[in-house]
Tab-separated table of C-alpha atoms in Angstrom:
chain	number	residue	atom	x	y	z
O	47	MET	CA	51.855	84.960	-43.439
O	48	SER	CA	50.499	81.583	-44.588
O	49	GLY	CA	47.162	80.508	-43.500
O	50	ASP	CA	48.369	76.874	-43.072
O	51	GLN	CA	50.246	77.391	-39.875
O	52	GLY	CA	48.088	76.228	-36.795
O	53	GLY	CA	45.069	77.214	-38.729
O	54	GLY	CA	43.908	73.843	-40.136
O	55	ARG	CA	40.536	72.253	-38.912
O	56	PRO	CA	41.061	69.304	-36.378
O	57	GLY	CA	41.523	66.151	-38.412
O	58	ASP	CA	42.516	68.233	-41.521
O	59	GLU	CA	45.475	66.587	-43.011
O	60	ARG	CA	47.091	69.923	-43.091
O	61	SER	CA	47.032	70.205	-39.202
O	62	GLY	CA	48.933	66.918	-38.800
O	63	GLU	CA	46.254	65.852	-36.386
O	64	PRO	CA	43.875	63.122	-36.462
O	65	ALA	CA	40.209	63.929	-36.530
O	66	ARG	CA	38.477	64.076	-33.178
O	67	THR	CA	35.274	62.248	-32.649
O	68	GLY	CA	33.948	63.626	-29.332
O	69	ALA	CA	35.078	60.512	-27.518
O	70	ARG	CA	37.721	60.526	-24.702
O	71	ASP	CA	41.072	58.973	-25.512
O	72	GLY	CA	40.852	55.347	-25.496
O	73	GLU	CA	37.131	55.058	-25.887
O	74	PRO	CA	35.348	54.116	-29.261
O	75	ALA	CA	33.472	56.941	-31.047
O	76	ALA	CA	29.665	56.997	-30.244
O	77	GLU	CA	28.729	55.407	-33.246
O	78	GLU	CA	31.271	52.553	-32.746
O	79	GLN	CA	29.936	51.761	-29.073
O	80	PRO	CA	28.067	48.456	-28.939
O	81	ALA	CA	24.420	49.056	-28.489
O	82	LYS	CA	23.057	47.864	-24.996
O	83	ARG	CA	21.359	44.422	-25.013
O	84	LYS	CA	17.657	44.961	-24.408
O	85	ARG	CA	16.732	43.348	-20.995
O	86	MET	CA	14.205	40.614	-21.570
O	87	SER	CA	10.758	40.899	-19.601
O	88	ALA	CA	9.859	38.364	-17.219
O	89	ALA	CA	7.342	36.726	-19.324
O	90	ASP	CA	9.722	36.678	-22.426
O	91	ARG	CA	12.607	35.110	-20.008
O	92	ARG	CA	9.737	32.524	-18.827
O	93	ASP	CA	8.939	31.862	-22.587
O	94	GLN	CA	12.571	31.266	-23.427
O	95	LEU	CA	13.141	28.937	-20.673
O	96	LEU	CA	10.356	26.967	-21.736
O	97	ASP	CA	11.326	26.888	-25.351
O	98	VAL	CA	14.910	25.564	-24.343
O	99	THR	CA	13.025	22.989	-22.179
O	100	ARG	CA	10.909	21.945	-25.077
O	101	ASP	CA	13.844	21.589	-27.462
O	102	ILE	CA	15.805	19.366	-25.041
O	103	VAL	CA	12.562	17.128	-24.541
O	104	VAL	CA	11.964	16.844	-28.206
O	105	ALA	CA	15.706	15.889	-29.035
O	106	GLU	CA	16.726	13.725	-26.131
O	107	GLY	CA	13.577	13.025	-23.950
O	108	PHE	CA	12.542	14.308	-20.403
O	109	ALA	CA	15.389	12.374	-18.742
O	110	ALA	CA	17.783	14.821	-20.456
O	111	VAL	CA	16.296	17.743	-18.879
O	112	GLY	CA	18.006	19.338	-15.755
O	113	ILE	CA	18.136	22.690	-14.147
O	114	ASP	CA	21.851	23.018	-15.023
O	115	ARG	CA	21.385	21.911	-18.613
O	116	VAL	CA	18.618	24.385	-19.239
O	117	ALA	CA	20.535	27.330	-17.198
O	118	ARG	CA	23.712	26.606	-19.730
O	119	ALA	CA	21.335	26.592	-23.040
O	120	ALA	CA	19.391	29.611	-21.949
O	121	GLY	CA	22.552	31.558	-20.877
O	122	VAL	CA	21.030	32.419	-17.279
O	123	ALA	CA	21.829	31.473	-13.641
O	124	ARG	CA	20.399	28.380	-12.103
O	125	ALA	CA	18.679	30.716	-9.468
O	126	LEU	CA	16.687	32.299	-12.090
O	127	ILE	CA	15.014	28.879	-12.997
O	128	TYR	CA	14.310	28.143	-9.337
O	129	GLN	CA	12.907	31.662	-9.045
O	130	GLN	CA	10.470	31.109	-12.106
O	131	PHE	CA	9.526	27.395	-11.527
O	132	GLY	CA	10.480	26.226	-8.115
O	133	ASP	CA	12.039	23.281	-9.005
O	134	LEU	CA	12.580	20.783	-12.020
O	135	ALA	CA	9.142	19.327	-11.586
O	136	GLY	CA	7.670	22.750	-11.772
O	137	LEU	CA	9.369	23.455	-14.883
O	138	THR	CA	8.306	20.201	-16.809
O	139	ALA	CA	4.671	20.881	-15.252
O	140	VAL	CA	4.507	24.374	-16.682
O	141	LEU	CA	5.899	23.240	-20.117
O	142	LEU	CA	3.318	20.211	-20.394
O	143	GLU	CA	0.419	22.858	-19.374
O	144	ARG	CA	1.650	25.449	-22.069
O	145	GLU	CA	2.198	22.607	-24.919
O	146	THR	CA	-1.292	21.317	-24.114
O	147	GLN	CA	-2.966	24.515	-24.378
O	148	VAL	CA	-1.165	25.209	-27.785
O	149	ALA	CA	-2.547	21.855	-28.937
O	150	PHE	CA	-6.093	22.570	-27.538
O	151	ARG	CA	-6.226	26.078	-29.263
O	152	GLY	CA	-5.253	24.450	-32.508
O	153	MET	CA	-8.100	21.849	-32.213
O	154	GLN	CA	-10.591	24.521	-31.428
O	155	THR	CA	-9.752	26.076	-34.972
O	156	VAL	CA	-11.468	23.265	-36.738
O	157	ASP	CA	-14.476	22.682	-34.385
O	158	TRP	CA	-16.767	24.559	-36.586
O	159	SER	CA	-20.567	25.228	-35.929
O	160	GLY	CA	-23.381	26.634	-38.081
O	161	ALA	CA	-22.926	27.413	-41.727
O	162	GLN	CA	-19.175	27.313	-41.476
O	163	ALA	CA	-19.453	23.639	-40.334
O	164	GLU	CA	-22.078	22.793	-42.852
O	165	GLY	CA	-20.069	23.983	-46.049
O	166	ALA	CA	-16.820	22.235	-44.852
O	167	ASP	CA	-15.633	19.300	-46.539
O	168	VAL	CA	-12.906	16.756	-45.418
O	169	ASP	CA	-10.186	18.538	-47.277
O	170	GLN	CA	-11.029	21.886	-45.665
O	171	VAL	CA	-10.852	20.154	-42.013
O	172	GLY	CA	-7.635	18.501	-42.920
O	173	ARG	CA	-5.999	21.536	-44.235
O	174	GLY	CA	-7.287	23.195	-40.831
O	175	ILE	CA	-5.358	20.369	-38.937
O	176	LEU	CA	-2.529	20.686	-40.962
O	177	ALA	CA	-2.109	24.322	-40.336
O	178	TYR	CA	-2.246	24.171	-36.570
O	179	VAL	CA	0.109	20.946	-36.671
O	180	HIS	CA	2.499	23.028	-38.681
O	181	ALA	CA	2.252	26.227	-36.599
O	182	ALA	CA	3.400	24.193	-33.447
O	183	PRO	CA	5.190	20.962	-34.690
O	184	ASP	CA	7.158	20.336	-31.370
O	185	SER	CA	4.113	20.621	-29.208
O	186	TRP	CA	2.492	18.077	-31.226
O	187	ARG	CA	5.534	15.870	-31.220
O	188	ILE	CA	5.550	15.886	-27.451
O	189	LEU	CA	1.682	15.034	-27.406
O	190	LEU	CA	1.581	12.355	-30.257
O	191	SER	CA	4.991	10.560	-29.521
O	192	PRO	CA	5.490	11.181	-25.765
O	193	PRO	CA	9.403	11.307	-25.033
O	194	ASP	CA	10.784	8.755	-22.671
O	195	GLY	CA	10.790	9.800	-19.086
O	196	GLY	CA	7.612	11.858	-19.343
O	197	PRO	CA	5.973	12.880	-15.921
O	198	PRO	CA	2.754	10.972	-15.108
O	199	GLN	CA	0.348	14.240	-15.855
O	200	LEU	CA	1.483	13.829	-19.495
O	201	ARG	CA	-0.423	10.762	-20.032
O	202	LYS	CA	-3.518	12.448	-18.092
O	203	GLN	CA	-3.185	15.591	-20.298
O	204	ILE	CA	-2.891	13.300	-23.473
O	205	GLU	CA	-6.131	11.532	-22.732
O	206	VAL	CA	-7.876	14.853	-21.937
O	207	GLY	CA	-6.828	16.035	-25.486
O	208	ARG	CA	-7.975	12.667	-27.125
O	209	ARG	CA	-11.441	13.209	-25.455
O	210	SER	CA	-11.732	16.475	-26.943
O	211	SER	CA	-10.477	15.235	-30.179
O	212	ARG	CA	-13.146	12.544	-30.126
O	213	ALA	CA	-15.833	14.856	-29.479
O	214	ILE	CA	-14.919	17.082	-32.526
O	215	THR	CA	-14.197	14.104	-34.654
O	216	ALA	CA	-17.674	12.732	-33.802
O	217	ARG	CA	-19.361	16.155	-34.859
O	218	HIS	CA	-17.762	16.222	-38.175
O	219	LEU	CA	-18.767	12.384	-38.872
O	220	SER	CA	-22.306	13.325	-37.637
O	221	ARG	CA	-22.628	15.849	-40.324
O	222	TYR	CA	-20.988	13.776	-43.000
O	223	ALA	CA	-22.810	10.678	-42.317
O	224	GLY	CA	-26.290	12.238	-41.595
O	225	VAL	CA	-26.501	10.250	-38.383
O	226	MET	CA	-25.476	10.875	-34.667
O	227	VAL	CA	-21.911	9.390	-34.242
O	228	ASP	CA	-20.804	8.435	-30.753
O	229	PRO	CA	-17.800	10.021	-29.621
O	230	ASN	CA	-16.686	7.126	-27.397
O	231	GLY	CA	-17.756	4.704	-30.076
O	232	THR	CA	-15.452	2.147	-32.018
O	233	THR	CA	-15.615	4.022	-35.198
O	234	THR	CA	-14.498	7.396	-33.788
O	235	ARG	CA	-11.722	5.666	-31.623
O	236	LEU	CA	-10.361	3.734	-34.691
O	237	LEU	CA	-10.562	6.774	-37.006
O	238	LEU	CA	-8.769	9.062	-34.396
O	239	ALA	CA	-6.052	6.434	-33.727
O	240	SER	CA	-5.458	6.105	-37.625
O	241	ILE	CA	-5.412	10.042	-37.795
O	242	GLU	CA	-2.727	10.384	-35.058
O	243	GLU	CA	-0.439	7.873	-36.673
O	244	LEU	CA	-0.884	9.577	-39.888
O	245	PHE	CA	0.326	12.819	-38.286
O	246	ARG	CA	3.220	11.090	-36.538
O	247	LEU	CA	4.419	9.950	-40.007
O	248	HIS	CA	3.898	13.552	-41.254
O	249	LEU	CA	5.904	14.982	-38.493
O	250	ALA	CA	8.735	12.430	-38.646
O	251	ASP	CA	9.131	13.033	-42.468
O	252	PRO	CA	7.225	15.582	-44.068
O	253	VAL	CA	8.727	15.077	-47.609
O	254	ALA	CA	7.622	11.250	-47.700
O	255	CYS	CA	4.283	11.922	-45.958
O	256	ASP	CA	3.674	15.374	-47.321
O	257	ASP	CA	0.532	17.500	-47.083
O	258	ASP	CA	-1.254	16.018	-50.071
O	259	THR	CA	-0.519	12.520	-48.821
O	260	VAL	CA	-2.090	13.472	-45.410
O	261	LEU	CA	-5.349	14.683	-47.228
O	262	ARG	CA	-5.513	11.875	-49.459
O	263	TYR	CA	-5.441	9.414	-46.549
O	264	LEU	CA	-7.902	11.525	-44.401
O	265	ARG	CA	-10.232	11.407	-47.302
O	266	SER	CA	-10.038	7.746	-47.540
O	267	MET	CA	-10.354	7.174	-43.910
O	268	VAL	CA	-13.261	9.470	-43.234
O	269	GLY	CA	-15.037	7.975	-46.127
O	270	TRP	CA	-14.763	4.508	-44.321
O	271	ALA	CA	-15.969	5.873	-41.261
O	272	VAL	CA	-18.830	7.679	-42.756
O	273	ARG	CA	-19.789	4.729	-44.777
O	274	LEU	CA	-19.781	2.403	-41.779
O	275	GLU	CA	-21.811	4.672	-39.622
O	276	ALA	CA	-24.385	5.321	-42.282
O	277	SER	CA	-24.680	1.439	-42.657
O	278	ARG	CA	-25.139	0.839	-39.095
O	279	ALA	CA	-27.856	3.445	-39.071
O	280	GLY	CA	-29.784	2.121	-41.979
C-alpha cells in the first residue's frame, strides 16, 4: 500500500491541501497581521500638537492657526486639544513659552565664564550661536521674524530675550575690549540689532548667507564694537 494516500504532511503538495499557518480561515497569518500602533503618551501628544502649531505659524502666520486646523493636521479630535490647552489662546501661549525657553537655553550655551570664557575668541562664540540656531531654526524664525497676527505676549517675550542677549553680548565685549561695556548702551544695542539681522538673512537663505559668511560678518561687527568701546575708555 502506498504511503502517499492521506499520509502527506499539511501543505505538502502531495496531499493536495494548502499549508496551514495556525490562523483561522479568513484571517492573515500571525506574521502578516499589522502591528498595533503604539499609543502616544500625553507628553508626546502635547509636543506633537505644539509642533504642528509651530509649523503652521512659521509657514502662514498666527492667523492661520485654528483648533480645527491643528486637529486635522495632527489627526486628533478637537476635544483633545481643548483638553490639553483649554482654548486657542492657551495653545498659542504654551507654544510661545516653549519656543522662548528653547531660545533661552540656546543662548545660555555661549554665556561662558572663567577659563572657558577667557579662551573663547569671536569665532568660537559665533560657532556656538550657529549651533543653537541650527538646532531650533523654527523657534528662532518665530522670535527673530515674528509672524503676522502674533499675540501680545510675543512682543514681551522677545524683549525679555533681548535683555538676556544684551547682557551676554556685553560680557563678551567687556572681555574683548578690556573695559566694562554697558549692556543697555548704544554699542551693545547696535551690535545686537546687527547680529539679529545677520541671522535673519542666514535663516532665510543659508546658501547665500552660509556659516562662513556669518562668521566673517561677526568678526567684523564685533571688531567695530570692541574698537569703539576701547577708544571711549581711553
